[in-house]
PDB file of C-alpha atoms in Angstrom:
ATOM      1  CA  UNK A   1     100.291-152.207  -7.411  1.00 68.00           C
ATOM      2  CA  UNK A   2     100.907-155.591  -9.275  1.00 78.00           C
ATOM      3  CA  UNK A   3      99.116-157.039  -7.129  1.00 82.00           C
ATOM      4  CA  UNK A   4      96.283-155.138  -7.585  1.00 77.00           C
ATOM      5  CA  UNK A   5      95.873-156.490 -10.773  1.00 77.00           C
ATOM      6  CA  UNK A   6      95.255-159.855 -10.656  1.00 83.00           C
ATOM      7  CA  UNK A   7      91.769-161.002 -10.873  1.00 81.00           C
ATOM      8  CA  UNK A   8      92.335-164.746  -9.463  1.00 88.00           C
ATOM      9  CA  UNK A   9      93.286-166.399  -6.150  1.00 89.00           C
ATOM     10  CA  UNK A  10      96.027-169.093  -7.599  1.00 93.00           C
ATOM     11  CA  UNK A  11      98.151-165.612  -9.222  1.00 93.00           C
ATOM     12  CA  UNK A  12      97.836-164.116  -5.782  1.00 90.00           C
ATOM     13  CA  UNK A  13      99.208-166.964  -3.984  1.00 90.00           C
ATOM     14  CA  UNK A  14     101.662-167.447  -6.974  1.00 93.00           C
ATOM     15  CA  UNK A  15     102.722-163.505  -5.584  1.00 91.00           C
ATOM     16  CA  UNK A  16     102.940-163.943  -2.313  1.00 90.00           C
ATOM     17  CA  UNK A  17     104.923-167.163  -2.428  1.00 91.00           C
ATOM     18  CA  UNK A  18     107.468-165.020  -5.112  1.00 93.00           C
ATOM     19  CA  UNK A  19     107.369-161.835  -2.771  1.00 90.00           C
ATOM     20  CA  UNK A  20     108.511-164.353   0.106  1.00 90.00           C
ATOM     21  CA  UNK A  21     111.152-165.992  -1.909  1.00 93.00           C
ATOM     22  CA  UNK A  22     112.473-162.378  -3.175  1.00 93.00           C
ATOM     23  CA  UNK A  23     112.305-161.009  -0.037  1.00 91.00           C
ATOM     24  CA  UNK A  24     114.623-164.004   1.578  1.00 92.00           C
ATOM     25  CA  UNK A  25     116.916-163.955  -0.811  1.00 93.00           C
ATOM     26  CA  UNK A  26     117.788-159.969  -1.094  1.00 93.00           C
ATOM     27  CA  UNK A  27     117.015-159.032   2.067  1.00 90.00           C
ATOM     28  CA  UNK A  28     117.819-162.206   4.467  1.00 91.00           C
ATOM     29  CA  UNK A  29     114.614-161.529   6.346  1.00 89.00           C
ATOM     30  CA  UNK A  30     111.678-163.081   6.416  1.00 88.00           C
ATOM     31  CA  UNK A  31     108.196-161.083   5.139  1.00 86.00           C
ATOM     32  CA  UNK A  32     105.784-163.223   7.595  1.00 84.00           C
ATOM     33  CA  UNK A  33     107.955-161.457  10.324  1.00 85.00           C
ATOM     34  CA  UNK A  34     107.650-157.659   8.834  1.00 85.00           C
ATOM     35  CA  UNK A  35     103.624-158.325   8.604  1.00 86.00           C
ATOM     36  CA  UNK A  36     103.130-160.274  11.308  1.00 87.00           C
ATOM     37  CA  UNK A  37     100.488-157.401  12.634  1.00 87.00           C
ATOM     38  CA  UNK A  38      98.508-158.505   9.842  1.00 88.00           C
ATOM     39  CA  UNK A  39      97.799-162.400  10.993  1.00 85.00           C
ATOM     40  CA  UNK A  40      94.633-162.434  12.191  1.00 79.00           C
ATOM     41  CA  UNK A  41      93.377-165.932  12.652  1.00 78.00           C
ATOM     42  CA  UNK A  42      97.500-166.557  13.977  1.00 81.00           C
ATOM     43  CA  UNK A  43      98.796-169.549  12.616  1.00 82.00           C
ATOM     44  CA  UNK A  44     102.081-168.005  12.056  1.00 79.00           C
ATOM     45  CA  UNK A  45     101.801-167.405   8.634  1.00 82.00           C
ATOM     46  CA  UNK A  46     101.028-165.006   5.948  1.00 84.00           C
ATOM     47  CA  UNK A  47      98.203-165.646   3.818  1.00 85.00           C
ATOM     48  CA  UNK A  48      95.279-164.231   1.348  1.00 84.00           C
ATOM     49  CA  UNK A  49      92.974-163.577   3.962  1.00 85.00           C
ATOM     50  CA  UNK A  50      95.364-161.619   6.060  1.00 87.00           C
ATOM     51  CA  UNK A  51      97.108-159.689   2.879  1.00 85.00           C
ATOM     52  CA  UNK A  52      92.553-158.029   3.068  1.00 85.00           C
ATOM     53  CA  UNK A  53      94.006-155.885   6.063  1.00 88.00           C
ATOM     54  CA  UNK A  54      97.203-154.557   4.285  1.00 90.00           C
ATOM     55  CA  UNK A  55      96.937-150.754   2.679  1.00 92.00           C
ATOM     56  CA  UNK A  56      99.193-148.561   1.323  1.00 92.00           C
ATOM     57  CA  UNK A  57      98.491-145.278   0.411  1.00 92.00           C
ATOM     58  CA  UNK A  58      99.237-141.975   0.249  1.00 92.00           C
ATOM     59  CA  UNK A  59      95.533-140.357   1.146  1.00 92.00           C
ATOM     60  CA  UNK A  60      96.426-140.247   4.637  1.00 93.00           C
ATOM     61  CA  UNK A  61      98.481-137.004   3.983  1.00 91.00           C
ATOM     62  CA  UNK A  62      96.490-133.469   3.487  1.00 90.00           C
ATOM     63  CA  UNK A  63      95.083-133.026   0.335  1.00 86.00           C
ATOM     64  CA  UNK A  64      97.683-129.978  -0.420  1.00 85.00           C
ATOM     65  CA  UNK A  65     101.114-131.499   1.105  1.00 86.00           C
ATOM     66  CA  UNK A  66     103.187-131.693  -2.310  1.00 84.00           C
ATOM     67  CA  UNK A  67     105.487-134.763  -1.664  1.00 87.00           C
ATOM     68  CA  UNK A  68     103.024-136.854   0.309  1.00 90.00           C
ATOM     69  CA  UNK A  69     104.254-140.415   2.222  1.00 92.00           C
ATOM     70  CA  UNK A  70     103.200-143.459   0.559  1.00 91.00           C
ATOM     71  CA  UNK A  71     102.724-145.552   3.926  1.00 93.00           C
ATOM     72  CA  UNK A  72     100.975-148.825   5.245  1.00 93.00           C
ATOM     73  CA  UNK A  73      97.887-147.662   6.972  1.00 94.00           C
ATOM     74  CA  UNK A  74      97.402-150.208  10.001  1.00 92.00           C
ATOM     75  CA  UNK A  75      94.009-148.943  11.656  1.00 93.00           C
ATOM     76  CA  UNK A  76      90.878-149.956   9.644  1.00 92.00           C
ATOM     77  CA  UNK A  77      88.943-147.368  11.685  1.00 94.00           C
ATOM     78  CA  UNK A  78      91.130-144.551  11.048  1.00 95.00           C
ATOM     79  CA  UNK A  79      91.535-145.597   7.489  1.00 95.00           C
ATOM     80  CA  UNK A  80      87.588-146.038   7.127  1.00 95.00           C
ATOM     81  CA  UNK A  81      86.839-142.654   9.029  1.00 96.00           C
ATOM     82  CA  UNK A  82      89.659-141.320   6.150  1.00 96.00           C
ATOM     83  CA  UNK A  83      87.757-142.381   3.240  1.00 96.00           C
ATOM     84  CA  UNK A  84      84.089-141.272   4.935  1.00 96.00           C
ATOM     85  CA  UNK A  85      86.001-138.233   4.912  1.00 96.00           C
ATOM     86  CA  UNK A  86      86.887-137.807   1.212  1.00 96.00           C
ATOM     87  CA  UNK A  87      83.204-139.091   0.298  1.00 97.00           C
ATOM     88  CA  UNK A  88      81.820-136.283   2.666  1.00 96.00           C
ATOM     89  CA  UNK A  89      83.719-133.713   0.464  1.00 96.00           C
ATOM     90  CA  UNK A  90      82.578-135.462  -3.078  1.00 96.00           C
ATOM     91  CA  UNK A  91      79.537-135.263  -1.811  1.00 96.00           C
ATOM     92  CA  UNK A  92      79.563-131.692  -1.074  1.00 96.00           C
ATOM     93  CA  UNK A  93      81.112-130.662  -3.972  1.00 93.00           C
ATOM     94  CA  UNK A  94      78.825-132.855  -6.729  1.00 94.00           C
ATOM     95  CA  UNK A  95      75.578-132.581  -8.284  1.00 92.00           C
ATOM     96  CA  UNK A  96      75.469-136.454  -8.003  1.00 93.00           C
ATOM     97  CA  UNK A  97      76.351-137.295  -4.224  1.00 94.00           C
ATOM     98  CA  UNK A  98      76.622-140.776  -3.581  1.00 95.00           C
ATOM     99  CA  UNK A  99      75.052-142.079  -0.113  1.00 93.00           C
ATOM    100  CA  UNK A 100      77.500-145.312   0.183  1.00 94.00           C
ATOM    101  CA  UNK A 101      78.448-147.121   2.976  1.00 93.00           C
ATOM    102  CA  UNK A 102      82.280-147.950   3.325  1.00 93.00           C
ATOM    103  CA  UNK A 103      82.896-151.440   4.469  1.00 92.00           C
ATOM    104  CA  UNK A 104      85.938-153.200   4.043  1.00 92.00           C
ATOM    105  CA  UNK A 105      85.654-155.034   0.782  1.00 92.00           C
ATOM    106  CA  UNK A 106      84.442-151.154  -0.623  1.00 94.00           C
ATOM    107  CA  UNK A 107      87.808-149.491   0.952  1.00 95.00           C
ATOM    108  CA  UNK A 108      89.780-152.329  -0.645  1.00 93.00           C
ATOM    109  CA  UNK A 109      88.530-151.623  -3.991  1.00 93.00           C
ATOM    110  CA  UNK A 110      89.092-148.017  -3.609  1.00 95.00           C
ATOM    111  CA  UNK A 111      92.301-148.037  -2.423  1.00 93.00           C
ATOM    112  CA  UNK A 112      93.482-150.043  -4.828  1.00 90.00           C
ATOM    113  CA  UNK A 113      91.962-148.074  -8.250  1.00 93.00           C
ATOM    114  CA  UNK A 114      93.368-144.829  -6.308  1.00 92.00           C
ATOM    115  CA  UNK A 115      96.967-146.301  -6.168  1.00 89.00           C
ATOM    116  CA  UNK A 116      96.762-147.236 -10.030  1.00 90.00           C
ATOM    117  CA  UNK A 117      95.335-144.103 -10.925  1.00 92.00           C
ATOM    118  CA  UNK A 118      98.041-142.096  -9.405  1.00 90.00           C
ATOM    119  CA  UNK A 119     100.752-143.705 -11.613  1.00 87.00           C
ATOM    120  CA  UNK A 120     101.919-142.370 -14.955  1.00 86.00           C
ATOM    121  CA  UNK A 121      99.033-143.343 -17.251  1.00 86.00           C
ATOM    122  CA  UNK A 122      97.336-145.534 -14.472  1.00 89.00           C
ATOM    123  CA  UNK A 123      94.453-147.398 -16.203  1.00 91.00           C
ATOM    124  CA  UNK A 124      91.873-150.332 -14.714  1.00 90.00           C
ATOM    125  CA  UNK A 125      89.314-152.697 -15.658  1.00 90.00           C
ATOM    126  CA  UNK A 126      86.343-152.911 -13.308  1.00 91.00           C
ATOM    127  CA  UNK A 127      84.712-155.715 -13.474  1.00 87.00           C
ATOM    128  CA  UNK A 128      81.285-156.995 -11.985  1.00 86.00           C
ATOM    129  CA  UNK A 129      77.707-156.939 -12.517  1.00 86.00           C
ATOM    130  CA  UNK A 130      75.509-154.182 -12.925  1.00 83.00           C
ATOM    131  CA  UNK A 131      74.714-151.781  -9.712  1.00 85.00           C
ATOM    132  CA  UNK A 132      77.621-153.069  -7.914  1.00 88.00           C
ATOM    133  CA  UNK A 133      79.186-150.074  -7.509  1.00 91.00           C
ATOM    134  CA  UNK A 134      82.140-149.618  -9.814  1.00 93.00           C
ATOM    135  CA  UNK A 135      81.232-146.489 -11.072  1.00 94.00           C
ATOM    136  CA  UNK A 136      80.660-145.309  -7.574  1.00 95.00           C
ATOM    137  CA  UNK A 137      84.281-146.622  -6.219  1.00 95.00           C
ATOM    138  CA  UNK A 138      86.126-145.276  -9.490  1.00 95.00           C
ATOM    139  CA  UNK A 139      84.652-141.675  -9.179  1.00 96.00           C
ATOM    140  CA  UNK A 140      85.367-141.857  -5.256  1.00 97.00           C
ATOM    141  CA  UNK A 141      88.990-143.316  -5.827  1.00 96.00           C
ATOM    142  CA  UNK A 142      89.481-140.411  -8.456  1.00 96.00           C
ATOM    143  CA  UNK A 143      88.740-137.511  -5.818  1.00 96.00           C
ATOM    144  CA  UNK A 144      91.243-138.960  -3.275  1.00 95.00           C
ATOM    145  CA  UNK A 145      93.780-139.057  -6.050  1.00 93.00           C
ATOM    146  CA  UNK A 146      93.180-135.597  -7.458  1.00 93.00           C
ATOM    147  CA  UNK A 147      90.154-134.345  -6.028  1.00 93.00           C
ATOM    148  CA  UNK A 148      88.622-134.128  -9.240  1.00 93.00           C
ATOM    149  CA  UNK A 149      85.464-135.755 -10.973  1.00 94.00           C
ATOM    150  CA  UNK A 150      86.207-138.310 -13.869  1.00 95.00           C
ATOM    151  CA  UNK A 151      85.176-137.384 -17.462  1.00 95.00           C
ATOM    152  CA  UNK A 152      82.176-139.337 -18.848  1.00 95.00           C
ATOM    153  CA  UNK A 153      80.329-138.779 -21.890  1.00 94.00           C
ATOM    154  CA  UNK A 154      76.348-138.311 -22.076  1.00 92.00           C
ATOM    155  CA  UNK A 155      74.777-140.985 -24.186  1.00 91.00           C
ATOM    156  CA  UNK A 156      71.967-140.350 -26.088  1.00 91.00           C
ATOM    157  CA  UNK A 157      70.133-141.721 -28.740  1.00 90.00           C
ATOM    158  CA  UNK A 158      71.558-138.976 -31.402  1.00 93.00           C
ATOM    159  CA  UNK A 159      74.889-140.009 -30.074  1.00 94.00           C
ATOM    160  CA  UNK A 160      76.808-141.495 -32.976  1.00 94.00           C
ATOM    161  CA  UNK A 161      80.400-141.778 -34.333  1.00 94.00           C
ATOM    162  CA  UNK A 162      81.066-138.247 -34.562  1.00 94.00           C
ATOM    163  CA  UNK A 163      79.788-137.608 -31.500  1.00 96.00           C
ATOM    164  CA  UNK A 164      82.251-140.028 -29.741  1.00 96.00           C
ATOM    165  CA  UNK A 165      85.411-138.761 -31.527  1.00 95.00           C
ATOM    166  CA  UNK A 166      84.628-135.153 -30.572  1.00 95.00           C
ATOM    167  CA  UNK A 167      84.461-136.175 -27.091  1.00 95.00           C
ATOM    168  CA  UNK A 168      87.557-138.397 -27.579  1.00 95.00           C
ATOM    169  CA  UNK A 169      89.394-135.087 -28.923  1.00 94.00           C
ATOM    170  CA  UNK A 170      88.356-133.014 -25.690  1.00 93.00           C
ATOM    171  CA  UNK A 171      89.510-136.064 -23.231  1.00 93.00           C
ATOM    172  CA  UNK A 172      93.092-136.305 -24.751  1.00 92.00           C
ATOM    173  CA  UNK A 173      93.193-132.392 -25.264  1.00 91.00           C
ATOM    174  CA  UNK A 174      92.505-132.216 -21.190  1.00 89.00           C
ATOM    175  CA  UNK A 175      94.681-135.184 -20.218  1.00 88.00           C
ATOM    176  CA  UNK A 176      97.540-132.800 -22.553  1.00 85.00           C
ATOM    177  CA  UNK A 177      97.081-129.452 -22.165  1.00 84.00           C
ATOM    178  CA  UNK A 178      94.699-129.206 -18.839  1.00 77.00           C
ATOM    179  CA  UNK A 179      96.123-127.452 -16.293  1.00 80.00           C
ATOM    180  CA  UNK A 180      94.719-130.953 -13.697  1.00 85.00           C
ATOM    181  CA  UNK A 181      94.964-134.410 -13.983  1.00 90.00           C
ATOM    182  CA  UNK A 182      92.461-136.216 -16.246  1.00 92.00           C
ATOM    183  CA  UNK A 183      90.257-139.561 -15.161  1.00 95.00           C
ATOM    184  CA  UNK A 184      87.856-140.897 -18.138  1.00 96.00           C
ATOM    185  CA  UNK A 185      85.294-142.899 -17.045  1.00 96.00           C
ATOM    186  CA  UNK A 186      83.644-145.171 -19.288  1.00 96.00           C
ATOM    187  CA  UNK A 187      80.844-148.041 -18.826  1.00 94.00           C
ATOM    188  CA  UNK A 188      80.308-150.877 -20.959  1.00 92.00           C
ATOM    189  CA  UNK A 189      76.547-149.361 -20.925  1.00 91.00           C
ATOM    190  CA  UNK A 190      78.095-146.359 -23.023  1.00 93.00           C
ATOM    191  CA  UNK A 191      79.523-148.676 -25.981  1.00 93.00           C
ATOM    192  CA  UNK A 192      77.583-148.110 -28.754  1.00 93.00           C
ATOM    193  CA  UNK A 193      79.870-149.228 -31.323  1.00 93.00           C
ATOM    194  CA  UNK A 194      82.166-151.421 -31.120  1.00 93.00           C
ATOM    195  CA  UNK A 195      84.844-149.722 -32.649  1.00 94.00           C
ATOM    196  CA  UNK A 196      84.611-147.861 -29.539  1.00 95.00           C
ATOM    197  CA  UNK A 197      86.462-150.177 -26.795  1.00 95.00           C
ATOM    198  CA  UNK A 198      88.956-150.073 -29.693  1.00 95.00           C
ATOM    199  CA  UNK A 199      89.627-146.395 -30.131  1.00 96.00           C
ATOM    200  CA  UNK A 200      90.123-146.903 -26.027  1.00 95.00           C
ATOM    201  CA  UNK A 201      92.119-149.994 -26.809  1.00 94.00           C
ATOM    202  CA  UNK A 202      94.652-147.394 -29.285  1.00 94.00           C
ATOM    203  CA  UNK A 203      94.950-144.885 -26.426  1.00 93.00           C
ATOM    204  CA  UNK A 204      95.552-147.058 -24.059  1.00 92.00           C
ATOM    205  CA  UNK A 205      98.408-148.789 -26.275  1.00 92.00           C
ATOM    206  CA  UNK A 206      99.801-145.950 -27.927  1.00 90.00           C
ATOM    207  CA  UNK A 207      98.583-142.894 -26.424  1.00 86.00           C
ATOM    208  CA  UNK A 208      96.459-141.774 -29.824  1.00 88.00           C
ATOM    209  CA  UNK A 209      93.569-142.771 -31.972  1.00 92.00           C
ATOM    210  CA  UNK A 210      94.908-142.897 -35.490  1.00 91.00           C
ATOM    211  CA  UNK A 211      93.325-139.887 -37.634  1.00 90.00           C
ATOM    212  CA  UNK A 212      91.714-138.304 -34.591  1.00 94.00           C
ATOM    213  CA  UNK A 213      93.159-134.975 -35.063  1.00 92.00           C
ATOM    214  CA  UNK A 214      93.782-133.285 -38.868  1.00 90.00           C
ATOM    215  CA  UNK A 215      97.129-131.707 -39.305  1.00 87.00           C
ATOM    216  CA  UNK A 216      95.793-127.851 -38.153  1.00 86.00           C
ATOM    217  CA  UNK A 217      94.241-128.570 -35.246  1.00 89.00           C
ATOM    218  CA  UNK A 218      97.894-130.878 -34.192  1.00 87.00           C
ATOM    219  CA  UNK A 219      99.641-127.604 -34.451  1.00 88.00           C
ATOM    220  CA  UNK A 220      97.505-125.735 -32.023  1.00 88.00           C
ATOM    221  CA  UNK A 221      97.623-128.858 -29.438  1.00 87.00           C
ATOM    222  CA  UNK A 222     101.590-128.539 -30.174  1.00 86.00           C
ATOM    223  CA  UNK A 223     101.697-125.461 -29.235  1.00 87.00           C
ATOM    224  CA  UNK A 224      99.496-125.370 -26.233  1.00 85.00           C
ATOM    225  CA  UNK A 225     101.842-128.254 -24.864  1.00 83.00           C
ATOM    226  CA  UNK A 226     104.937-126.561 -25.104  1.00 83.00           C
ATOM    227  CA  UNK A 227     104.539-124.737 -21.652  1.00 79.00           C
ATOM    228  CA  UNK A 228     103.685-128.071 -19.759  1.00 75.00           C
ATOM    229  CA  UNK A 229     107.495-129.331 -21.829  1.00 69.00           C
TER     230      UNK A 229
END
């Protein structure tokens, strides 16, 4: 999941060269020989271009097994035919369906926001131009997670300041006293204030937005929280 986050090719080799070194040293073993299934163009080692072909993941498993296996998925085809399968269901379920076509650099992305989204307080940056899809890939990674849609706000142009810390209030409310997991979506199209990607910035910190809530309407959130305690 590391991993996952980097956004450049030297830190990736910079990983792989430290998960090599780790790997010798604790374990005695060496990784190029517990991945070698993933060398495609076989020159005996382990590199970027062969690391593309290695998932992890714990969408294999049915949607309602409780403790599911986080394992390394090996086929592409079973693992694309997988994901086809959860986009079939979005689909069926939304009043936005998404026609896409999962190729490999598509499942890559996907798998990757759906690992970080299943940790405690997962969070991600998508970056890329406009149309490319990140919207698409975060609401699909969100159903495989939870099989939920991610909360978005409308935009309009009455939307203003007040507008934006109501919906804040209802997003944390969910994420603390909903009875599912919580996903909030939010495009760089949607800032329109600045202040904003800074009231994100706080929760992302700290957990809060300073002065969100006034001191009556803590009490009740309090309250409702207790039973999840």
């Amino acid at each position: 999941v590391f991993c996952d986050r980097l956004i450049n090719e030297q830190d990736r080799i910079w990983f792989l060269e430290h998960c090599e070194k780790m790997v010798t040293k604790h374990f005695n073993a060496k990784i190029k020989e517990f991945f070698s299934h993933l060398d495609t163009n076989h020159n005996g080692e382990l590199d970027l271009p062969d690391l593309r072909n290695l998932f992890f993941g714990e969408y294999m498993s049915p949607e309602d097994l409780e403790d599911k296996p986080y394992e390394e998925i090996q086929d592409l085809k079973v693992l694309t035919a997988r994901i086809d399968y959860f986009l079939e269901e979005y689909n069926a379920q939304s009043k936005a369906p998404m026609p896409l076509v999962m190729f490999q650099f598509a499942i890559e992305h996907v798998s990757r926001i759906s690992r970080v989204l299943k940790m405690d307080g997962g969070n991600a940056l998508m970056v890329g131009v406009g149309g490319s899809g990140r919207q698409s890939v975060g609401k699909l990674a969100t159903f495989m997670a939870f099989q939920i849609e991610p909360k978005q706000i409308e935009i309009s142009k009455n939307y203003t300041d007040t507008e934006w810390r109501e919906d804040l209030k209802k997003v944390l409310i969910q994420a603390g006293n909903g009875d599912k997991p919580m996903v909030f979506l939010f495009s760089d199209t949607q800032i329109k204030n600045e202040g904003y990607v800074e009231d994100i910035n706080n929760i992302l910190n700290s957990g809060e937005v300073p002065n969100l809530f006034p001191n009556d309407e803590k009490m009740s959130i309090i309250e409702n929280a207790r039973r999840h305690a």
